[in-house]
CSV table of C-alpha atoms and ligand atoms in Angstrom, one decimal:
chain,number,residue,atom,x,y,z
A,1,UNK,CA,82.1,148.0,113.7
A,2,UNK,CA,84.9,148.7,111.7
A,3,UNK,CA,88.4,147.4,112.6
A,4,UNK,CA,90.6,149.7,114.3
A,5,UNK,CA,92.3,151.8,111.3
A,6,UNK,CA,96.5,151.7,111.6
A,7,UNK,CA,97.1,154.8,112.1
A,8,UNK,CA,101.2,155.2,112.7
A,9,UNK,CA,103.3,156.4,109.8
A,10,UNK,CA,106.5,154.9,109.1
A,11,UNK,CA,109.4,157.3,109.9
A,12,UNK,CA,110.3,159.5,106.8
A,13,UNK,CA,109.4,157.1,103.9
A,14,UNK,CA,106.1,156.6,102.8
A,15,UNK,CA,104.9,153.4,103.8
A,16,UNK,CA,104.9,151.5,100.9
A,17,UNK,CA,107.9,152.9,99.5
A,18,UNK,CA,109.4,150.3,97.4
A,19,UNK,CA,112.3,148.7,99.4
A,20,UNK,CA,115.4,151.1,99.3
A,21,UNK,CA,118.5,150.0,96.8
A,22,UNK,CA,121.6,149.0,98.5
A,23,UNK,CA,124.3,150.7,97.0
A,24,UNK,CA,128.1,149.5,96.5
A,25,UNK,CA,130.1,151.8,98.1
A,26,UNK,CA,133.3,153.1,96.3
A,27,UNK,CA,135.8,151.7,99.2
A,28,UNK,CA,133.4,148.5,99.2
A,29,UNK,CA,130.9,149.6,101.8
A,30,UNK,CA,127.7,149.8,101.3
A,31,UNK,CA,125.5,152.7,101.7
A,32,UNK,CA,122.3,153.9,102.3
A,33,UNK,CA,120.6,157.7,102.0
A,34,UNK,CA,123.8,158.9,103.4
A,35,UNK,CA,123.9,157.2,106.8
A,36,UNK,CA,127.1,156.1,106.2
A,37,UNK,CA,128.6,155.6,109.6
A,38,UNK,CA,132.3,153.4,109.5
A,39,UNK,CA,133.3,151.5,112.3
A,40,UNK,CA,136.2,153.3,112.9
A,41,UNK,CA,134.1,156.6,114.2
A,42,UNK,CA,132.1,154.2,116.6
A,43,UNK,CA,134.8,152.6,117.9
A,44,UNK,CA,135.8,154.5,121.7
A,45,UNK,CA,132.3,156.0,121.3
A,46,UNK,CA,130.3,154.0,122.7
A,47,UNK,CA,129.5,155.5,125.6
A,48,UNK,CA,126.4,158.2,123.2
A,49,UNK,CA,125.9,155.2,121.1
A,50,UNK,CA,122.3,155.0,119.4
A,51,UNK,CA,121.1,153.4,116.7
A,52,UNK,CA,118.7,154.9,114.5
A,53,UNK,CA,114.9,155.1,115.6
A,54,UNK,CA,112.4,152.2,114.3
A,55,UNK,CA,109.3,150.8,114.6
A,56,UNK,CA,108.7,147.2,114.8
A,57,UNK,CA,106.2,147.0,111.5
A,58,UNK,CA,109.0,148.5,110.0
A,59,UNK,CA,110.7,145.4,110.3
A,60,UNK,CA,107.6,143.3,109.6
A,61,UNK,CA,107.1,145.1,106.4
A,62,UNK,CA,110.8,144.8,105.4
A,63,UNK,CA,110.6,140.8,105.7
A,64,UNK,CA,107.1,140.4,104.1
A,65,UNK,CA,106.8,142.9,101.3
A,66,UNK,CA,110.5,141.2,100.4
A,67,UNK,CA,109.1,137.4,100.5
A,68,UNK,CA,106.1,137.7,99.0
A,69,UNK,CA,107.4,140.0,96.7
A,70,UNK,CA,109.6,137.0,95.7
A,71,UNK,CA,106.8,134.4,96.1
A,72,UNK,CA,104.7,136.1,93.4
A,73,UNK,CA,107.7,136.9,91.2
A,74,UNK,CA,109.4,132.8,91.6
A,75,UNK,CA,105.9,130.9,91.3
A,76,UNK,CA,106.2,131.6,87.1
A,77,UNK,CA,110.0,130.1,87.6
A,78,UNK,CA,112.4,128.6,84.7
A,79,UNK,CA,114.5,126.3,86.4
A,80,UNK,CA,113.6,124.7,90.0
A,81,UNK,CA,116.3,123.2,92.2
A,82,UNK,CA,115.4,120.8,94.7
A,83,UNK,CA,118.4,120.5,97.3
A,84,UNK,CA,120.9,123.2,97.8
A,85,UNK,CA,123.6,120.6,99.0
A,86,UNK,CA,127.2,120.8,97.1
A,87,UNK,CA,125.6,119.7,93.9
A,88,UNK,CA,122.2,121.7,93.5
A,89,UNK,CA,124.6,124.7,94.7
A,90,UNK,CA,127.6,124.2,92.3
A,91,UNK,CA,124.4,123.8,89.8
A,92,UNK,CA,123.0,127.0,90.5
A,93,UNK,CA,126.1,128.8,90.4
A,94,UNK,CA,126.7,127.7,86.8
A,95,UNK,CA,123.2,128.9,86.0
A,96,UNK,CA,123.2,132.2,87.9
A,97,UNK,CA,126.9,132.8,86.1
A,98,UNK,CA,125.8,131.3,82.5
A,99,UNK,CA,121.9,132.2,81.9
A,100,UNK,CA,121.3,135.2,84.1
A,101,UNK,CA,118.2,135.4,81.9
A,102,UNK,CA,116.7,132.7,83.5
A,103,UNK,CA,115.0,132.7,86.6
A,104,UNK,CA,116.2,130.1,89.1
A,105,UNK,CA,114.2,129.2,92.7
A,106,UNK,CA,116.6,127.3,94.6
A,107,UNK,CA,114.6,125.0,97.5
A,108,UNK,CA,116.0,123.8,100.2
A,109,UNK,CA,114.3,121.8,103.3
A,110,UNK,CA,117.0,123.1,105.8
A,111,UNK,CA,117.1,126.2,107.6
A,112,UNK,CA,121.4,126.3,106.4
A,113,UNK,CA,121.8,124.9,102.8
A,114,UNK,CA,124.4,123.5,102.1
A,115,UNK,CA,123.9,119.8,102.7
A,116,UNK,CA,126.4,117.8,104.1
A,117,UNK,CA,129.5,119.4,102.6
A,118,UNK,CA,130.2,121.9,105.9
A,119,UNK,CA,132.0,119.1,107.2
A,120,UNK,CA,134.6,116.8,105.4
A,121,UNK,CA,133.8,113.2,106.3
A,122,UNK,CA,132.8,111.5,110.0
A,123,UNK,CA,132.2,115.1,110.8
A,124,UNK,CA,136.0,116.8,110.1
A,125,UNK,CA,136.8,119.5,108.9
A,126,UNK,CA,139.4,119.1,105.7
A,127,UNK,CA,137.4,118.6,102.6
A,128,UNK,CA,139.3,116.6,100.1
A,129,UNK,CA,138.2,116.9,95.6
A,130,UNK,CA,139.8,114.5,93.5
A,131,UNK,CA,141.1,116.6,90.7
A,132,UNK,CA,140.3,117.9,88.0
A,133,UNK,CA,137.2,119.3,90.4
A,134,UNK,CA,139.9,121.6,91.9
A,135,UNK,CA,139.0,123.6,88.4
A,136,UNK,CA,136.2,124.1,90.4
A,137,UNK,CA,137.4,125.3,93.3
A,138,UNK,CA,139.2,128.1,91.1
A,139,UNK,CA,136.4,129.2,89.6
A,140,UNK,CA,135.4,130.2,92.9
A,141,UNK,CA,138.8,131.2,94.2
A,142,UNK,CA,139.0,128.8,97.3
A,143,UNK,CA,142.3,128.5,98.2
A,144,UNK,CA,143.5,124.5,98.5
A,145,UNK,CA,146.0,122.8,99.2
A,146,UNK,CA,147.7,120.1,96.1
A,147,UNK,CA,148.0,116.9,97.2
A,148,UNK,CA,148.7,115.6,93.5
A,149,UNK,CA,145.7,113.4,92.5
A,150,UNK,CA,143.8,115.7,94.9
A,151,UNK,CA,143.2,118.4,96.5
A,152,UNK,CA,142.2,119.6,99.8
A,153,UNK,CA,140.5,122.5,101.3
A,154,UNK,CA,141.0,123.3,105.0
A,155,UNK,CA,137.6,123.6,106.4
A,156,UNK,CA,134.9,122.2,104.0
A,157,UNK,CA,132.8,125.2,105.9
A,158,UNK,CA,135.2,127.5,103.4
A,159,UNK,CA,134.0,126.0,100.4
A,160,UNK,CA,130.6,125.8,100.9
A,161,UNK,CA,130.3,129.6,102.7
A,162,UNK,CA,131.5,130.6,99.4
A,163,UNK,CA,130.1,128.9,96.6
A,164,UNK,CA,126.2,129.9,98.9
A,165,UNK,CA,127.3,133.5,98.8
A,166,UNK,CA,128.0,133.7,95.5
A,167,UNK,CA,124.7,131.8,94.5
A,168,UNK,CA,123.1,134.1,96.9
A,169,UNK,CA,124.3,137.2,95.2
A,170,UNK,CA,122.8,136.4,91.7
A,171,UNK,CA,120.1,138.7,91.2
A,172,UNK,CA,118.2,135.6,89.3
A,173,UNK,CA,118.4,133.5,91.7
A,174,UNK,CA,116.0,132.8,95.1
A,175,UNK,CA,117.0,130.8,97.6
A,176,UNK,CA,113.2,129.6,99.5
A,177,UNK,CA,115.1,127.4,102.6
A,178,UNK,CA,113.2,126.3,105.3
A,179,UNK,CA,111.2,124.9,102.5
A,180,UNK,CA,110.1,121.8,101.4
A,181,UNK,CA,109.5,120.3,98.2
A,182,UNK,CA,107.1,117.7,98.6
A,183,UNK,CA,105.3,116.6,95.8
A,184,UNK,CA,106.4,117.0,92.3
A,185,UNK,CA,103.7,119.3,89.9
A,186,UNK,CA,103.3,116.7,86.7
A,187,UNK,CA,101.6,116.9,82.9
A,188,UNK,CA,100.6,114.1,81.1
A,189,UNK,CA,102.7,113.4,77.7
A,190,UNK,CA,101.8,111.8,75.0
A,191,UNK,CA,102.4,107.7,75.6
A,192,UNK,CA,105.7,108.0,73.4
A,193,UNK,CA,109.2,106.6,74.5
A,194,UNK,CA,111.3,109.2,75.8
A,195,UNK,CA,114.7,109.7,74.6
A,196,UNK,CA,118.1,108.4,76.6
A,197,UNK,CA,116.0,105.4,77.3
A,198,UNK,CA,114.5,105.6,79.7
A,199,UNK,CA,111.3,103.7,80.2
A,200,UNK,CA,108.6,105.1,78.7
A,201,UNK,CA,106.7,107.7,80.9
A,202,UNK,CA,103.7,109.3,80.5
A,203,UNK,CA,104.0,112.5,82.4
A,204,UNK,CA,106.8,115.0,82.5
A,205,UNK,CA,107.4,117.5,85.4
A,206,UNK,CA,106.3,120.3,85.3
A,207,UNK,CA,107.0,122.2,89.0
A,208,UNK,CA,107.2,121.5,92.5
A,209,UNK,CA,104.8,121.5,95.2
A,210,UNK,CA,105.8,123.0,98.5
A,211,UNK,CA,105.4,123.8,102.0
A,212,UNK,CA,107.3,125.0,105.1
A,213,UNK,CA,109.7,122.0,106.2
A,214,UNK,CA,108.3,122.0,109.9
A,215,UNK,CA,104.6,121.8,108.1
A,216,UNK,CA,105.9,119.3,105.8
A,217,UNK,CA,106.9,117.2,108.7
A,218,UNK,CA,103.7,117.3,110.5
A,219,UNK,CA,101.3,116.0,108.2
A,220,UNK,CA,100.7,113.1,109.8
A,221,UNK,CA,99.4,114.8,113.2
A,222,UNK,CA,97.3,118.0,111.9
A,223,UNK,CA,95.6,117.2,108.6
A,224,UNK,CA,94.8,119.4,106.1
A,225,UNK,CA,97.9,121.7,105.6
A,226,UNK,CA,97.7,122.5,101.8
A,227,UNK,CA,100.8,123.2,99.8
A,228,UNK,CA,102.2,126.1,97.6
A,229,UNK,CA,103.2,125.6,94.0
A,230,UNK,CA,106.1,126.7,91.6
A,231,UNK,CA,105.4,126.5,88.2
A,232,UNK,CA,109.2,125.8,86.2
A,233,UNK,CA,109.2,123.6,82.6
A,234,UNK,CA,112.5,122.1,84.5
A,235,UNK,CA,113.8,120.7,87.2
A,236,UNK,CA,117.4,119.8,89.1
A,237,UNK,CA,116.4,117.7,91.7
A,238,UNK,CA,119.5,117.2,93.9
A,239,UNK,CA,118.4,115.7,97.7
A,240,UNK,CA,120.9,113.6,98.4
A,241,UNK,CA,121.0,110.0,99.7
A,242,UNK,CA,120.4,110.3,103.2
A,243,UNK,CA,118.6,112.6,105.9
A,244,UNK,CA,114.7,113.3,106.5
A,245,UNK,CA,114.0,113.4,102.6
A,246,UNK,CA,116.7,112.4,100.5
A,247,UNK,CA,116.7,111.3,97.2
A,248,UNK,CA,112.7,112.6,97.0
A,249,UNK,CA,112.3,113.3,93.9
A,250,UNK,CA,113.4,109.5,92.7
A,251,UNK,CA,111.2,108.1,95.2
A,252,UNK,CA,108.5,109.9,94.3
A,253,UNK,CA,108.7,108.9,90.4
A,254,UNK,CA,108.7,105.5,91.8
A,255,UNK,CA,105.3,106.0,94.1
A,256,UNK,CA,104.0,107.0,91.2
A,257,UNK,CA,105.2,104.2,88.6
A,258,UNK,CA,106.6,106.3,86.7
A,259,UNK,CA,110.0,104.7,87.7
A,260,UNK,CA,109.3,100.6,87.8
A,261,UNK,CA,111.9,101.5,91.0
A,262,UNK,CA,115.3,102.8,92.2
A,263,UNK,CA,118.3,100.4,91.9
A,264,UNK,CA,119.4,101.2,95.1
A,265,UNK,CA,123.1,103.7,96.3
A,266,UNK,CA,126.1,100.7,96.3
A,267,UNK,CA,128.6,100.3,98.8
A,268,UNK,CA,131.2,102.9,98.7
A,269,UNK,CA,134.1,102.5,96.0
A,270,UNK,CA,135.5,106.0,95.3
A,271,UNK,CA,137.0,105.2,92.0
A,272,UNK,CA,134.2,104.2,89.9
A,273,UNK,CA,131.5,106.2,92.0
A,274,UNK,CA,132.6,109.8,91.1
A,275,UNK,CA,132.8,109.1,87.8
A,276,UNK,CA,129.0,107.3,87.4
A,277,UNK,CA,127.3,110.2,88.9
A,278,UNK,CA,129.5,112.7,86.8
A,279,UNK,CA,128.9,111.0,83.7
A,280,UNK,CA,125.5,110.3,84.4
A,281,UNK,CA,123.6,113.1,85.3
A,282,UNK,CA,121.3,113.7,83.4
A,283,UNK,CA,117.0,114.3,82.3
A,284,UNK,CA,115.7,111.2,83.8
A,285,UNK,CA,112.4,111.8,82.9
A,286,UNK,CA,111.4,114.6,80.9
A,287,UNK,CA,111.1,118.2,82.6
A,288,UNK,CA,113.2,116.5,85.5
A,289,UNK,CA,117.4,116.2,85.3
A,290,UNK,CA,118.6,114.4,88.6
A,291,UNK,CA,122.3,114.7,90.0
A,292,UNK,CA,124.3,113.8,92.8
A,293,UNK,CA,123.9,111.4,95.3
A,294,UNK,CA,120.1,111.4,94.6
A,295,UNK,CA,121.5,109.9,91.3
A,296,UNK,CA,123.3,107.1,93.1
A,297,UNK,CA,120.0,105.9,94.1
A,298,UNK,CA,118.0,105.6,90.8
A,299,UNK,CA,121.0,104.5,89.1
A,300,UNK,CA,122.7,101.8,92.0
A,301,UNK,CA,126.0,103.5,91.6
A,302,UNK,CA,128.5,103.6,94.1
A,303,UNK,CA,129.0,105.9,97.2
A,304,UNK,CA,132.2,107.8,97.3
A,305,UNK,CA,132.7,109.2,100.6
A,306,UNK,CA,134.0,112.0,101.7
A,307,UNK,CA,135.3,113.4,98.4
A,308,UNK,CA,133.0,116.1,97.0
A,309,UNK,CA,134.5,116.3,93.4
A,310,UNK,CA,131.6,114.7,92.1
A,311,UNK,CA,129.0,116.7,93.6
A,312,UNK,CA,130.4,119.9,92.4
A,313,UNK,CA,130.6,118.2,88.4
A,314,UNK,CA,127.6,116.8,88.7
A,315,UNK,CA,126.3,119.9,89.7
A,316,UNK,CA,127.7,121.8,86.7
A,317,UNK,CA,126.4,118.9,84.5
A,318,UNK,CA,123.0,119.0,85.6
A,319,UNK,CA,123.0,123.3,85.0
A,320,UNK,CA,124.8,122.4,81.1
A,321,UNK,CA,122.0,119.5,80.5
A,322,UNK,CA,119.2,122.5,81.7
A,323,UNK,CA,120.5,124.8,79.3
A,324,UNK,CA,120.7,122.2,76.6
A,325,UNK,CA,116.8,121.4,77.2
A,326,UNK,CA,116.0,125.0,77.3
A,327,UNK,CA,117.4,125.6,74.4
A,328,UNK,CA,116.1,123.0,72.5
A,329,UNK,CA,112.8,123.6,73.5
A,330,UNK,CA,112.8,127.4,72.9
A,331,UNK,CA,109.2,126.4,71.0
A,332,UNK,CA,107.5,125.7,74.6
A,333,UNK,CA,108.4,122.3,76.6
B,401,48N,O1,124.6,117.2,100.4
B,401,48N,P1,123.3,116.6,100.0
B,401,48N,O2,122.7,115.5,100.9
B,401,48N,O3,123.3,116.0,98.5
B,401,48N,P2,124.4,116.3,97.4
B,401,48N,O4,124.1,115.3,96.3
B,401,48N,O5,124.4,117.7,97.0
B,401,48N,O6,125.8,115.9,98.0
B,401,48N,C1,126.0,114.6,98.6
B,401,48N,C2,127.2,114.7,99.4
B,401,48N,O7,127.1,115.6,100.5
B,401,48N,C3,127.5,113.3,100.0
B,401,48N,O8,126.6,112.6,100.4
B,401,48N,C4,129.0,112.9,100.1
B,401,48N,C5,129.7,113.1,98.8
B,401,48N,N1,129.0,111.5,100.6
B,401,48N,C6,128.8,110.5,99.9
B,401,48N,C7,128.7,109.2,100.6
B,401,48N,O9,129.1,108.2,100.0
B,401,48N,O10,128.4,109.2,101.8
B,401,48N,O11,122.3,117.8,99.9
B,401,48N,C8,120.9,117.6,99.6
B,401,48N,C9,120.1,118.7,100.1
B,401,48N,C10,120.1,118.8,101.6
B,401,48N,O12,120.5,120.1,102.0
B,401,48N,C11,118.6,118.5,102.0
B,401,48N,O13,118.2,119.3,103.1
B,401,48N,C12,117.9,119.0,100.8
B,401,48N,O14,118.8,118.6,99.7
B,401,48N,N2,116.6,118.3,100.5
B,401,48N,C13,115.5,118.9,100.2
B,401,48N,N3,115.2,120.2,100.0
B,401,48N,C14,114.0,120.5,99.6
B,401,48N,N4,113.0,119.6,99.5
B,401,48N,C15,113.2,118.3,99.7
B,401,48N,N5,112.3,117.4,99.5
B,401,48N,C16,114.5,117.9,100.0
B,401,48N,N6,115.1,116.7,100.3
B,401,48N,C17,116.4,116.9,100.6
């Protein structure tokens, strides 16, 4: 017997009308077929208020045709980030702003990106950038206050709202949260030394492997929960030090010997640790450019604290080292 045919139409548009374009108002709001109700005609009219009819597949259909729209479109990516903390987002800012050509899928484990820079550090709220990262903080016009050899924004949460919702709005760029990277996707290379010696490898990476954080986290008590793949030539891999998973992609070279093993994040010196992971982020092994505090781990460099200045360099060190290898490699990596 033949399953029960869905019979309902959606409302007006035919049902797998491609998703309706948002557009920019003139004023700034945004408006769509015409329904262009302001807030000033609802307000003291609440008493008739309605909003328009729907149908919940309507909703359904809105999510889902969207995600895996983007699913099929980001598992051919160019450029993965692992880690939308301060440094994978300042990364994929720099991208999104200075190769909208390229396609970027930005993963990140946590429902909220952001990593820890919504709070300043031992969980308040100032968030203090040793200058010249304040450059930065122009770039994204978040207002600061000059301290001289620093500067400090009043609610780290202002910073990092920001910089996420102006990654967000590059049409190039997918953010998959919720989502965890975990396993890296590798091809073997040819047994020659790579180049900033490093030690020799004999695989470069080649994509990530991924699943839904709350599956990731439950392998151990229901087996058999396959992953998803992205296919990307590079990498940013920028998880951090600390939390459930950080500095994975590091530890995961060293499970599989392709690091001999990580050196280990040193105690915290704020002078010379901004400046290691600034200076040296960079493509540990091929396909694969680390930064941030992940870096601290492979490299044993210092902790800073609760000064972000590095994260956001490092971040748009990793995206200039990307574009570098990309376009170097235009013949195919
Ligand atoms: O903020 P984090 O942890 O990492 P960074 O490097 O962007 O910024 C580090 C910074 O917040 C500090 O630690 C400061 C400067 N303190 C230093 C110190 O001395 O204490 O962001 C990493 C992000 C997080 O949002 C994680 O959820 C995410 O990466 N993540 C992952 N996402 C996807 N797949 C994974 N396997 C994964 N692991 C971590």
């Amino acid at each position: 017997m033949s399953p029960p045919a869905a019979t309902f139409q959606e409302l007006g548009s035919v049902t797998a009308a491609l998703p309706m374009k948002a557009t920019g108002g003139d004023n700034g709001t945004i408006k769509a077929n015409g329904v262009d109700k302001t807030i000033a005609e609802m307000e003291g009219n609440w008493d008739d208020f309605k909003f328009q009819p729907i149908r919940e597949s309507q909703v359904s259909r809105a999510m889902t045709r969207r995600y895996f729209q983007d699913l099929d479109t980001y598992a051919e990516s160019d450029i993965v980030i692992v880690g939308a903390g301060s440094c994978g987002l300042s990364a994929a800012y720099m991208l999104g702003k200075t190769r909208p050509d390229l396609k970027i899928a930005l993963i990140e484990s946590g429902v909220a990106p952001g990593g820890g820079a919504w709070l300043g550090g031992q969980l308040f709220s100032a968030m203090v950038m040793r200058k010249p990262a304040d450059a930065f903080l122009r770039e994204l016009s978040v207002p600061y206050e000059d301290e001289g050899t620093h500067v400090v924004v009043k609610h780290a949460a202002l910073f990092t709202s920001t910089l996420l919702s102006k990654v967000l709005s590059f049409p190039n760029i997918k953010l998959f949260n919720a989502t965890a990277v975990e396993d890296l996707i590798t091809r073997p290379l040819p047994s020659s030394p790579t180049s900033n010696n490093n030690p020799p490898t004999s695989l470069r990476i080649a994509g990530v492997v991924t699943n839904w954080t709350l599956v990731t986290r439950h392998h151990d008590d229901q087996s058999c929960m396959d992953p998803n793949t992205i296919n990307a030539p590079l990498t940013i891999s920028t998880t951090g030090h600390d939390g459930p998973s950080g500095a994975f992609s590091v530890n995961r070279l060293v499970g599989m010997q392709v690091l001999d093993r990580l050196k280990g994040m040193q105690g915290l010196d704020m002078n010379s640790a901004e400046d290691a992971i600034v200076r040296g982020t960079r493509e540990v092994v091929p396909g694969l450019i680390v930064g941030g505090m992940e870096l601290s781990e492979v490299d044993g460099a210092n902790r800073m604290g609760p000064t972000f200045g590095a994260m956001v360099l490092s971040g748009v060190r990793a995206a200039e080292v990307a574009v570098g290898i990309w376009e170097g490699r235009k013949g195919g990596f």
